[in-house]
Coordinates of C-alpha atoms in Angstrom, one line a residue:
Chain A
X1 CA -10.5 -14.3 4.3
X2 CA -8.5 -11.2 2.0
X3 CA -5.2 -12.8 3.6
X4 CA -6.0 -16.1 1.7
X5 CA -6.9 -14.2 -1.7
X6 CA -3.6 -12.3 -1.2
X7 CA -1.1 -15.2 -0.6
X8 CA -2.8 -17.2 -3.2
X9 CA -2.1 -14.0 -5.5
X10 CA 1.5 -13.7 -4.6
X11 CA 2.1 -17.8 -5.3
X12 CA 0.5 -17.0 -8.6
X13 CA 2.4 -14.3 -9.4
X14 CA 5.7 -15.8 -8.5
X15 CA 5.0 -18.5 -10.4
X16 CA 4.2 -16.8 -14.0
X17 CA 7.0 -14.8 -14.1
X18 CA 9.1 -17.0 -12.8
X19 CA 12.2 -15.6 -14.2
X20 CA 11.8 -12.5 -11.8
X21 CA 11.4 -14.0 -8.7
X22 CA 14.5 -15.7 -9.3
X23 CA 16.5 -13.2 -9.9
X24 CA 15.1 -11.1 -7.1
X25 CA 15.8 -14.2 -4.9
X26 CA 19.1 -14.6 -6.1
X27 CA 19.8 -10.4 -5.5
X28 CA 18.8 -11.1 -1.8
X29 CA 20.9 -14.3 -1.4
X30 CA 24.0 -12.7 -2.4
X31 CA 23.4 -9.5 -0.1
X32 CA 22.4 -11.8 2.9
X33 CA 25.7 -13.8 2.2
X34 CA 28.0 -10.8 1.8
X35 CA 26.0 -9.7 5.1
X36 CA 26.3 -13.0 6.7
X37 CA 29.8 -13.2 6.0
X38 CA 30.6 -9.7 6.9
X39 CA 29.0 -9.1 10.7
X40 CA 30.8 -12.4 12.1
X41 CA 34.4 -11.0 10.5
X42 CA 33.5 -7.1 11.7
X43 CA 33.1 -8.5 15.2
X44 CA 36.2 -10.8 15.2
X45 CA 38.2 -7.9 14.2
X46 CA 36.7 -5.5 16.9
X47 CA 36.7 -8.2 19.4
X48 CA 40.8 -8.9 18.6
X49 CA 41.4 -5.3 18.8
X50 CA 39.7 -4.8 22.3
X51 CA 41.7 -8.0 23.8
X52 CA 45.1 -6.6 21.9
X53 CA 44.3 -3.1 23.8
X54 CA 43.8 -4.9 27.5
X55 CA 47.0 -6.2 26.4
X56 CA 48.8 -3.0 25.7
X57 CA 49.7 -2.7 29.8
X58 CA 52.9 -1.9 31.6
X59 CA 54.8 -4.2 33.4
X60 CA 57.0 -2.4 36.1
X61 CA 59.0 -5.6 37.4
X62 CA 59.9 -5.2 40.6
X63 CA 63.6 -5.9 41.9
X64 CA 63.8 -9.6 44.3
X65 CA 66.1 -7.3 47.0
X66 CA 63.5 -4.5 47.3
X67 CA 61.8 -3.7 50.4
X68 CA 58.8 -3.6 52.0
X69 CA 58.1 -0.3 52.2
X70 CA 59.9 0.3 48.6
X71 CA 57.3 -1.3 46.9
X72 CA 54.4 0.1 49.0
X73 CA 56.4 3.5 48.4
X74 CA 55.5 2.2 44.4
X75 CA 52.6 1.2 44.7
X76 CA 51.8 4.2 46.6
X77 CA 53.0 6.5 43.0
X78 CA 50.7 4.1 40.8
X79 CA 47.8 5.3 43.1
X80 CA 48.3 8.4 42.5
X81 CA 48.6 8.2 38.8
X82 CA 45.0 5.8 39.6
X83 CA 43.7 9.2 41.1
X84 CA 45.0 11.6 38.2
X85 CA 43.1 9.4 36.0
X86 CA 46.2 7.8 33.7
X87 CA 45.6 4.7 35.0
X88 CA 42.8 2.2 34.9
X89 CA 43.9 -0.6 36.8
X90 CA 46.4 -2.3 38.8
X91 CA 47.3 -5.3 40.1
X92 CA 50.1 -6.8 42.1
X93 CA 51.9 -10.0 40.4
X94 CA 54.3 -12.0 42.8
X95 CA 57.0 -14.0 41.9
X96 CA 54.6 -17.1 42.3
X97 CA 51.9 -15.4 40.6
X98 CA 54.0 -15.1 37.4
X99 CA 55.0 -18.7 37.2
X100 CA 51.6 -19.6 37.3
X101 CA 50.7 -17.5 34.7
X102 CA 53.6 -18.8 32.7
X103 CA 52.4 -22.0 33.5
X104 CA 48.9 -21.4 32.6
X105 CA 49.6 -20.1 28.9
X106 CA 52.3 -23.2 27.8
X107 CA 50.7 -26.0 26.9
X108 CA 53.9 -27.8 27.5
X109 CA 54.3 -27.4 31.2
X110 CA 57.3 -29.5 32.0
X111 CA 59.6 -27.2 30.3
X112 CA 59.1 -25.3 33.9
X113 CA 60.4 -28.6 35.6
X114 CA 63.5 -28.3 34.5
X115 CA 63.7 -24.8 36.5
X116 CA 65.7 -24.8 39.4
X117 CA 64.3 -21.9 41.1
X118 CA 61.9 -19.4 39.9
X119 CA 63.4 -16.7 38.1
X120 CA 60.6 -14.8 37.4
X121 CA 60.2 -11.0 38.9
X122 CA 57.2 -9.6 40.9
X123 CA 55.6 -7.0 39.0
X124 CA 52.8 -4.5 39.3
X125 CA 50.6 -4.7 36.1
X126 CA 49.1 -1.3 35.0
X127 CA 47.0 -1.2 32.6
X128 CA 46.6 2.2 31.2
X129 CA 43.3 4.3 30.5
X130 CA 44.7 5.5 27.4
X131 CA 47.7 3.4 25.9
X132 CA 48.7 6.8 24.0
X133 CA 49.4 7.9 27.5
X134 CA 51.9 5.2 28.2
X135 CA 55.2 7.6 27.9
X136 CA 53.8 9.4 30.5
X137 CA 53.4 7.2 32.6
X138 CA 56.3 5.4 32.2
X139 CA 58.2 8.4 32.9
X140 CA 57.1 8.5 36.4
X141 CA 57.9 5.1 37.2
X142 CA 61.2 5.0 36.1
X143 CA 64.2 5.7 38.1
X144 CA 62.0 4.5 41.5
X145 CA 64.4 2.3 43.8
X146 CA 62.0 -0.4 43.8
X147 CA 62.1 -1.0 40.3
X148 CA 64.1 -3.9 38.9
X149 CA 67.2 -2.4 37.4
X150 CA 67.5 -4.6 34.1
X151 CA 64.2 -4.8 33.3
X152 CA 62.7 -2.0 34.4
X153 CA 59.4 -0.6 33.1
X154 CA 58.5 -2.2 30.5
X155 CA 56.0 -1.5 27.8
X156 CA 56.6 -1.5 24.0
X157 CA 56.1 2.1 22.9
X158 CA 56.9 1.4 18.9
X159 CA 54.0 -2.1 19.3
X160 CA 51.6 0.5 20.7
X161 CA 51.8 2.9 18.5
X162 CA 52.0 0.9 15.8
X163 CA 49.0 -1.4 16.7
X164 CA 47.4 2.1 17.7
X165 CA 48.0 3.2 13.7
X166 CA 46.9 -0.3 13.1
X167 CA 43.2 -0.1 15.0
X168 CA 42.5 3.2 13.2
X169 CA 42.7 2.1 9.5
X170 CA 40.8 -0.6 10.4
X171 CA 38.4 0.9 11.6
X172 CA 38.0 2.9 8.3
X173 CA 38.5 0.2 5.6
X174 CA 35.6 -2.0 7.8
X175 CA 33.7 1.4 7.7
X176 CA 34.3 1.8 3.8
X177 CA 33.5 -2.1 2.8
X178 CA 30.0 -1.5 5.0
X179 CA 29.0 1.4 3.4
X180 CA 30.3 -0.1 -0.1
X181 CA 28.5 -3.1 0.5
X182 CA 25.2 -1.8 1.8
X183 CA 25.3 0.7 -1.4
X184 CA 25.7 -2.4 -3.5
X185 CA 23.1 -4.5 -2.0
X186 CA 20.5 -1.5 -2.1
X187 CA 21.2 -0.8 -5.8
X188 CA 21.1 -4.0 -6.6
X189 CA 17.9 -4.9 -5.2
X190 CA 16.3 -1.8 -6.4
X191 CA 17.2 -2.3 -9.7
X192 CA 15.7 -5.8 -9.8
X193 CA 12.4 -4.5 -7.8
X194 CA 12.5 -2.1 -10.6
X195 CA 12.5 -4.6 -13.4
X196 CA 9.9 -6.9 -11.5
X197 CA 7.2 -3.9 -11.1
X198 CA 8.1 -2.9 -14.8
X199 CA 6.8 -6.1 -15.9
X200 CA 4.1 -5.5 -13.8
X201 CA 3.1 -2.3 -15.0
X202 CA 0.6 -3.0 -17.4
X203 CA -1.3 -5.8 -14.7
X204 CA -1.4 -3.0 -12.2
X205 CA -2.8 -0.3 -14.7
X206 CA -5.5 -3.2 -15.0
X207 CA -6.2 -4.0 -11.8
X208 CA -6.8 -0.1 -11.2
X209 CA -9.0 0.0 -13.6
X210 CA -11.0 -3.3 -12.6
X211 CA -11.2 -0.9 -9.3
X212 CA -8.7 -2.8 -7.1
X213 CA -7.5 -0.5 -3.9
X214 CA -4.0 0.2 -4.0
X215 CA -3.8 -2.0 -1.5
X216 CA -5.4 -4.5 -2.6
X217 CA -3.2 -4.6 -5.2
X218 CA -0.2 -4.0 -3.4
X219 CA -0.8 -6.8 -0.7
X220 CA 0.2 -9.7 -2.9
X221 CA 3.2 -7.7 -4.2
X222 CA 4.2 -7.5 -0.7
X223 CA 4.1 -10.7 0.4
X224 CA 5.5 -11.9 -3.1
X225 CA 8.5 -9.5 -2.2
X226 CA 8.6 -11.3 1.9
X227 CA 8.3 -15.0 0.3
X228 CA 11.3 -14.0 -1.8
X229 CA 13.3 -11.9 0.4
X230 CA 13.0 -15.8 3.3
X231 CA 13.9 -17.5 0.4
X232 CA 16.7 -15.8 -0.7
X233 CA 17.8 -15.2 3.0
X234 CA 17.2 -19.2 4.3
X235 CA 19.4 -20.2 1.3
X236 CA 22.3 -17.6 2.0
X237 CA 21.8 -19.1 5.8
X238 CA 22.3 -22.9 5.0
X239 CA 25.2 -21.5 2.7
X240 CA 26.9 -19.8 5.4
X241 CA 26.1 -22.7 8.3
X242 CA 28.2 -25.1 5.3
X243 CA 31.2 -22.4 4.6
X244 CA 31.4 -22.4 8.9
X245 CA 31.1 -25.6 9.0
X246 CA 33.7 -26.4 6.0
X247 CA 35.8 -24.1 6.1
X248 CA 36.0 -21.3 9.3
X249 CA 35.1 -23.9 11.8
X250 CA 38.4 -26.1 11.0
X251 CA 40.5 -23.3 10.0
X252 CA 39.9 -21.5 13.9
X253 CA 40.7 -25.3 15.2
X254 CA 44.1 -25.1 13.7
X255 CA 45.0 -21.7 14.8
X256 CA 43.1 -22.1 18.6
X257 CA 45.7 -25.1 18.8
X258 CA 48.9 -22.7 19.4
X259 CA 50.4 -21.5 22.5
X260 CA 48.0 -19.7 23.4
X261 CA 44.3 -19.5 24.0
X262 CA 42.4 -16.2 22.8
X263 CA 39.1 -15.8 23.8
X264 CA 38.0 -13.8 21.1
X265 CA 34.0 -13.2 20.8
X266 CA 31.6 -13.9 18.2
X267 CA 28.2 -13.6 17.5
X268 CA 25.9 -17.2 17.6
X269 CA 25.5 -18.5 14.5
X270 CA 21.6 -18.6 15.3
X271 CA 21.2 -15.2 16.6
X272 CA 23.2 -14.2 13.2
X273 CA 21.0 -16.5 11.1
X274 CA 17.8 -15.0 12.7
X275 CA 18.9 -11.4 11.6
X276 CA 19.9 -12.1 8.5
X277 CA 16.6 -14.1 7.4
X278 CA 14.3 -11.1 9.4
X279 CA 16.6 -8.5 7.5
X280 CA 16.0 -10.7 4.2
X281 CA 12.2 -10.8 4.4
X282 CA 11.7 -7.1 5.3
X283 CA 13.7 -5.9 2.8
X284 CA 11.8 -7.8 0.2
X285 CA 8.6 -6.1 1.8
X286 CA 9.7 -3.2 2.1
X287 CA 11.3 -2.7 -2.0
X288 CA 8.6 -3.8 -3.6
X289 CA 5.9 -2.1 -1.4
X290 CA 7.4 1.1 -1.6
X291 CA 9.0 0.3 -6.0
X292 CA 4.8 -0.1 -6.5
X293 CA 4.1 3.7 -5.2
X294 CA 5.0 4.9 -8.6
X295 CA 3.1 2.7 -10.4
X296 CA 0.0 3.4 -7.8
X297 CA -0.8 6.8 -9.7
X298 CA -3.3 6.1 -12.4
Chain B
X1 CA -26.2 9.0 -15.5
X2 CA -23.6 11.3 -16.4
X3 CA -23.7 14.6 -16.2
X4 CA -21.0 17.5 -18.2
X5 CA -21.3 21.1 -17.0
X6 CA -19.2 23.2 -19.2
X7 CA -15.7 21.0 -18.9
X8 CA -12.7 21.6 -20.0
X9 CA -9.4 19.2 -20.3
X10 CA -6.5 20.8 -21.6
X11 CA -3.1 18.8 -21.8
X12 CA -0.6 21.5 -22.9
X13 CA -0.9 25.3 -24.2
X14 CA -2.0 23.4 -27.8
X15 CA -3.4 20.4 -27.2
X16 CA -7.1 20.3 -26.2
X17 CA -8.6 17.3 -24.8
X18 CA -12.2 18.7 -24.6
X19 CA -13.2 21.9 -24.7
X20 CA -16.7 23.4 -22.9
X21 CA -18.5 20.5 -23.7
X22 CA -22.0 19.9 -21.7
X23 CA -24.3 17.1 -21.8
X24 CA -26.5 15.0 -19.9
X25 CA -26.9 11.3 -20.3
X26 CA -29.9 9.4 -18.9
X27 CA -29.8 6.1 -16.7
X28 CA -30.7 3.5 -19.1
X29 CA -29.7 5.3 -22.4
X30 CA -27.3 3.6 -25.1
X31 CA -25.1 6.5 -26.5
X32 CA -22.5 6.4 -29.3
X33 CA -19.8 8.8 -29.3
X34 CA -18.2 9.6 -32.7
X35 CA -16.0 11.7 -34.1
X36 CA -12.5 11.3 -36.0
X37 CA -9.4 10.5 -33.8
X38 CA -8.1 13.2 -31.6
X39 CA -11.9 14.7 -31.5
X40 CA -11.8 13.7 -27.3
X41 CA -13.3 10.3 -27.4
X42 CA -10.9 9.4 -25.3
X43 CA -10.5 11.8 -22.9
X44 CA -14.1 12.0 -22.5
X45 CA -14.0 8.3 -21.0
X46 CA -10.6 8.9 -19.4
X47 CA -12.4 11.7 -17.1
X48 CA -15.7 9.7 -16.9
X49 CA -13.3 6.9 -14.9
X50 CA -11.1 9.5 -13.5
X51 CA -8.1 8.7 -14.9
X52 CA -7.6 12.4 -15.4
X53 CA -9.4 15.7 -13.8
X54 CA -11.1 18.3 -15.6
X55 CA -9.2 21.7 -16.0
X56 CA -12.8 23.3 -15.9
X57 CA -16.2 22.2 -14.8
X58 CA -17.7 19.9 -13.2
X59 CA -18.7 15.9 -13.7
X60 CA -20.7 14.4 -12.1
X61 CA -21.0 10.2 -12.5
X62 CA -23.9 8.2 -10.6
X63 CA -25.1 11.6 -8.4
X64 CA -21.5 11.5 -7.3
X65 CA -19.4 14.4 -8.4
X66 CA -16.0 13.3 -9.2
X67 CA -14.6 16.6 -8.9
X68 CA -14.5 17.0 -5.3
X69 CA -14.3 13.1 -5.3
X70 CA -11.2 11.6 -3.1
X71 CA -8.1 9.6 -4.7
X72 CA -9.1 7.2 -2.5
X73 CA -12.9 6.3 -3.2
X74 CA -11.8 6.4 -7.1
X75 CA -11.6 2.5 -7.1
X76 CA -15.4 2.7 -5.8
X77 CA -16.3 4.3 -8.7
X78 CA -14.5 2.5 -10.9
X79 CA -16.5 -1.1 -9.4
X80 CA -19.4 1.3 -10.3
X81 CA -18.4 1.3 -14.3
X82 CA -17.7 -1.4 -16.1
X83 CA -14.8 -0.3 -19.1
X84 CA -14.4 -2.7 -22.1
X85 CA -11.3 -1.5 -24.3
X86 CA -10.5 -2.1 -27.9
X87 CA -7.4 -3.3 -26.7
X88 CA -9.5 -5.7 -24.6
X89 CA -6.9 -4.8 -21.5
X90 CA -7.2 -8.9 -20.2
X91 CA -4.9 -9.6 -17.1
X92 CA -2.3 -12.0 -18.9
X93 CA -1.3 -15.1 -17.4
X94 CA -4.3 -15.6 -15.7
X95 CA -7.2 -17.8 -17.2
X96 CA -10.6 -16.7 -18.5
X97 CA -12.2 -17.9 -15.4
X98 CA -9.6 -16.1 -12.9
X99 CA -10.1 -12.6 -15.4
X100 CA -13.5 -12.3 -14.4
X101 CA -13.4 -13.3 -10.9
X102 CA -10.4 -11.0 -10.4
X103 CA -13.3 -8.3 -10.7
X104 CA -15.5 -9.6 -7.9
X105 CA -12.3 -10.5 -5.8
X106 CA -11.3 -6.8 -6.0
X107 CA -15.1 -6.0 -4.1
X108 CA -14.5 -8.4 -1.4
X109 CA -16.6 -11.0 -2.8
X110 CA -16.7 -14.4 -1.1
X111 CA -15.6 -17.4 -2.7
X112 CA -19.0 -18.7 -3.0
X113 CA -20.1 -16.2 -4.5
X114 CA -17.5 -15.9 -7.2
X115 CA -18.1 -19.6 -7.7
X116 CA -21.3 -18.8 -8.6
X117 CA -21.2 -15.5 -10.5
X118 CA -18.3 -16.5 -12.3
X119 CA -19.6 -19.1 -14.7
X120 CA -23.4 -17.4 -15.3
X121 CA -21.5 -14.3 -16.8
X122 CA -19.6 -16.5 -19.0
X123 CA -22.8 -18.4 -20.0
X124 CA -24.4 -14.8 -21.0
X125 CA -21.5 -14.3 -23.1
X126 CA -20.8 -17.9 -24.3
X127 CA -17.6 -18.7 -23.2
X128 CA -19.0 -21.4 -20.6
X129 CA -16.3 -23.7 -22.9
X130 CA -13.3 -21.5 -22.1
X131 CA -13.3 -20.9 -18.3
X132 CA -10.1 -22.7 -18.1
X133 CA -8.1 -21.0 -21.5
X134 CA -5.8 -18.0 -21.4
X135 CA -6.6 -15.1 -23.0
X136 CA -3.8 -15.9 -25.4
X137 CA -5.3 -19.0 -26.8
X138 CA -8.6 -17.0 -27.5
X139 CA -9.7 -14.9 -30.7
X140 CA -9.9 -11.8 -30.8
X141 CA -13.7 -11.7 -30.5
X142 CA -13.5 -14.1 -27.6
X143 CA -11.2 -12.0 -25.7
X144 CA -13.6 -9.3 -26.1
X145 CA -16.2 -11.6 -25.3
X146 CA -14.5 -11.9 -21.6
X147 CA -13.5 -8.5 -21.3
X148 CA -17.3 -7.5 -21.6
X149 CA -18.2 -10.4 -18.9
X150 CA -15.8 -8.9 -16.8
X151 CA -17.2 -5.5 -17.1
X152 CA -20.4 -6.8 -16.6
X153 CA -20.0 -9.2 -14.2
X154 CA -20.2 -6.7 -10.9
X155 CA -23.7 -5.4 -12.9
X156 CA -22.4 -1.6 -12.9
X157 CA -25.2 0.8 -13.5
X158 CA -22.7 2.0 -16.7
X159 CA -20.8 0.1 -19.0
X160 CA -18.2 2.4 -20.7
X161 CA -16.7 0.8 -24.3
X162 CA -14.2 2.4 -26.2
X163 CA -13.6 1.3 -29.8
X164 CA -14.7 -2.4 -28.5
X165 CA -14.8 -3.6 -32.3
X166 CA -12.0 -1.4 -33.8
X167 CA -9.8 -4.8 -33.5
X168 CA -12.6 -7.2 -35.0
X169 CA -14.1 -8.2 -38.0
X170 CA -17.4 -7.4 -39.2
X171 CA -19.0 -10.0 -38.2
X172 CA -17.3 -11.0 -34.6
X173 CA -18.4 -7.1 -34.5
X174 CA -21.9 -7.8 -34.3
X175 CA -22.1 -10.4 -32.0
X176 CA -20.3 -7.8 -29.6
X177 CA -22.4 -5.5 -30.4
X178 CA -25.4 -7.7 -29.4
X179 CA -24.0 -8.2 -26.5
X180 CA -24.0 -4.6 -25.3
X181 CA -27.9 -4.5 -26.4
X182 CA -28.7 -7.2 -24.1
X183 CA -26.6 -5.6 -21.2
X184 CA -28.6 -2.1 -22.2
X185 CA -31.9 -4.1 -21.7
X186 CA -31.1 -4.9 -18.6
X187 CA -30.8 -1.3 -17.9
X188 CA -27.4 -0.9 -18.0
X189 CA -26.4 3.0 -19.4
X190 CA -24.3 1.8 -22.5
X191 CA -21.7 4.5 -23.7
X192 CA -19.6 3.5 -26.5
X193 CA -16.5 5.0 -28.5
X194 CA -16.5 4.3 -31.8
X195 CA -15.3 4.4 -35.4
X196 CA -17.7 1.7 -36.9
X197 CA -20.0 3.9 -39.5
X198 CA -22.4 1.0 -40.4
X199 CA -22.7 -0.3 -37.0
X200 CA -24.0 3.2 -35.7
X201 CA -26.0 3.2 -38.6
X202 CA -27.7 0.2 -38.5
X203 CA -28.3 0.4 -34.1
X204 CA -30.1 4.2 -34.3
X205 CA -29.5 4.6 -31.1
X206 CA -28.7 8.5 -29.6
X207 CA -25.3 10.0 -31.3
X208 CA -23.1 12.4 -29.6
X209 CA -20.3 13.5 -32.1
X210 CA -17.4 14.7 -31.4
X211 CA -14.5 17.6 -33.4
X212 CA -11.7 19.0 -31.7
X213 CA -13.1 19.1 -28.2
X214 CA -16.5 20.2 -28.7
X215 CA -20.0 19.0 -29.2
X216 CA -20.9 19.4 -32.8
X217 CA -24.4 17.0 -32.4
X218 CA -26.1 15.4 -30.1
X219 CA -29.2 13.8 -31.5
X220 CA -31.7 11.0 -30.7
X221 CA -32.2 7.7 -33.4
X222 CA -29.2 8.9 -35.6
X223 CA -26.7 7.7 -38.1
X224 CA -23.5 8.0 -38.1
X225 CA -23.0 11.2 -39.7
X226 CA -25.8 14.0 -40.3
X227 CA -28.4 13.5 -42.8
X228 CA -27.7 16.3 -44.6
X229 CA -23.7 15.4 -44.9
X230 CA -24.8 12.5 -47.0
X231 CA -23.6 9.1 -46.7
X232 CA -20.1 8.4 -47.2
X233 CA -19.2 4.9 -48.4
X234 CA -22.6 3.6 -46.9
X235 CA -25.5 3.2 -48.5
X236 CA -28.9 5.1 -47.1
X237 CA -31.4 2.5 -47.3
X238 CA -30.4 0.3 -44.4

């Protein structure tokens, strides 16, 4: 029964002062959209940065004239840098092996017709715990008879470093824009919970005096706050679904078309639009239930 | 009613709300409180609604004592009182209809029973016409009109005014004024802040007055100001 009195209070109130509820639905849109557009780009990034770093292995190509036991006598070293706990991973990559791979990752295939035989090396693939550690290891593979004279180990210290250099200020300027962003958002908000409940502040001295609980006055405010907060929210939702569908959506088509094909991952649009809606409505409950407090006190 | 015991509100090391003022007001009684501005009229009904605690002494409102009374029950207290203001303190944007029920929603009332309370208290004030008008589009005395329904319409056991006609004229004065005499009848304790010399006059009912804080008379059937003062700007034989 006091559920119906309290929406009907919050419609009422939205609707004479308009103005307000506007502008706090419009504060809340553009938060959920910087939001919105934010978690799906700080995931991409991550996600590319993982897949570059299980990319940052060492090939140690094997020579076509070695031996048997010259590459178990190899293999036999990269166990025990497995054991000293360098190494994550290994795997063995024959000659076969490679040309599939080759194969697998051109789109063109028919380039590899034209081969006469396959020229591609067997390799072991090691794929570091640490890529900073890559010297290292390096160092110990080197020089064994096994290994392929002209190509040798392989890995691309100055790309690893580099990318290394790369991931950390990353990192940083995606921690900085957060924490700008969330500082915005919150100020902004506030201030316009703060204008709301200042126009308010003579209806609320009333209402105490009628003697109205606080929260029986608060309820309506609350829901008030959680009808604009959705609203806000939905339309910062249907704007992001168009900008994906526009503009992203296309835009990844045209890149995915390339050599390649990188799985990067990404977060469901409808997981991201259910956050974003739940994160609108609570923080619309949340500001102007706990903006009231002060005004609470007569 | 209402009962002082030796209270004492002081805002700031020179500014004195009331000072050790006592008195006891009977249920049904209709009491004026005079005095010149800054005398305490104010804070007296500021602490009777407990807006504000006494430094010293105790109240006590209704056999309840609002001293040891909880922030919480407050707003039972306040359903208790009715408060009409000069400033007639309406809730804008919301019709004359939706003012009054506002009180009885705040209680828990059901709708049926607003629909029913609702249009007899405007009746009793005579605003049956005006249910559906914002208080904007409504004279001053018409405000005041539904600002009195509103007090009235939970029948509290005390009706607290303060300056109720300082806004009106003379004669929109009396018709509010007539109003709180029927609400008295009906055994309603009246108490009522005002400036309004003839009106105090003409009603005889008991006068506290007011100076600085403290009780300078308190006397049954009185004027205005003390016999002996002499009338000022009034004439005796009314």
């Amino acid at each position: 029964m006091r559920l119906r009195v309290y929406v009907a209070e919050a419609i009422r109130s939205s609707r004479a002062n308009v103005a307000i509820s506007v502008a706090a639905t419009v504060t809340v849109l553009i938060a959920v959209l910087l939001l919105g557009a934010f978690i799906p780009t700080f995931l991409a990034v991550q996600s590319t940065i993982d897949d570059q770093k299980a990319k940052l292995d060492i090939s140690v190509y094997i020579k076509d004239e070695a031996t048997v036991q010259q590459v178990q006598g190899l293999q036999n070293n990269i166990v025990g840098l497995e054991s000293e706990g360098l190494v994550r991973e290994f795997s063995y990559v024959s000659k076969d092996d490679a040309l599939a791979i080759l194969r697998e990752q051109l789109r063109d295939e028919s380039v590899l017709d034209e081969l006469a035989s396959n020229p591609l090396p067997a390799s072991f693939e090691v794929l570091p715990v640490d890529p900073a550690d890559n010297a290292q290891i390096v160092g110990q593979l080197e020089g064994h008879p096994a290994v392929h004279e002209e190509l040798g180990v392989e890995f691309e210290a100055e790309t690893t470093n580099r990318f290394l250099d790369v991931v950390t200020i990353v990192r940083w300027v995606m921690l900085g824009l957060t924490l700008l962003l969330l500082v915005a958002a919150v100020l902004l908000i506030g201030n316009t919970i703060r204008l709301s409940i200042f126009a308010r502040r003579r209806e609320v001295e009333v209402m105490k005096l009628v003697g109205a609980t606080n929260w029986f006055i608060r309820w309506p405010y609350v829901i008030e706050g959680v009808l604009c907060g959705l609203a806000g929210a939905v339309v910062a939702v249907v704007l992001l679904l168009a900008l994906k569908l526009g503009v992203v959506d296309p835009l990844s088509d045209a890149t995915d078309s390339g050599l390649s094909d990188d799985g990067t991952a990404s977060i469901s649009f409808f997981s991201l639009a259910l956050i974003l809606i739940l994160a609108g409505a609570v923080v619309g409950a949340v500001g102007s239930g706990i903006t009231l407090r002060r005004f609470l006190r007569v | 009613m209402v009962v002082f015991d030796e209270v004492r509100k002081i805002y700031g090391p020179d500014s004195v709300g009331i000072d050790r003022l006592s008195l006891n007001i009977e249920h049904g009684e209709f009491v004026f409180l005079v005095g010149p501005s800054g005398s305490g009229k104010s804070t007296f009904i500021r602490l009777l609604i407990k807006e504000i605690d006494p430094t010293e002494g105790t109240i006590t409102v209704g056999g309840r004592n609002l001293n040891t009374m909880r922030r919480s029950k407050v707003p039972y207290l306040r359903r208790s009182i009715g408060c009409v203001f000069q400033d007639y303190k309406l809730l804008p944007g919301r019709s004359v209809y939706d003012n009054v029920a506002y009180a009885l929603q705040v209680t828990g009332e059901s709708p049926r029973g607003i629909k029913r309370k609702v249009p007899e208290i405007l009746s009793l004030v005579g605003l049956s016409e005006k249910g559906g008008r914002m208080p904007t589009e409504l004279s001053g005395g018409e405000q005041q009109r539904v600002s009195v329904a509103r007090a009235f319409v939970n029948h509290p056991r005390l009706l607290i005014a303060d300056e109720p006609t300082g806004n009106l004229d003379p004669e929109t004065s009396i018709g509010i004024m007539q109003l709180l005499y029927r609400i008295n009848r009906t055994g309603t304790t009246v108490i009522m802040a005002t400036h309004d010399r003839e009106m105090v006059d003409k009603m005889q009912m008991r006068v506290i007055a007011l100076e600085d804080g403290r009780l300078v008379r308190d006397q049954r059937q009185a004027r205005y100001a003390r016999a002996d003062e002499g009338p000022v700007g009034s004439s005796p034989a009314r």
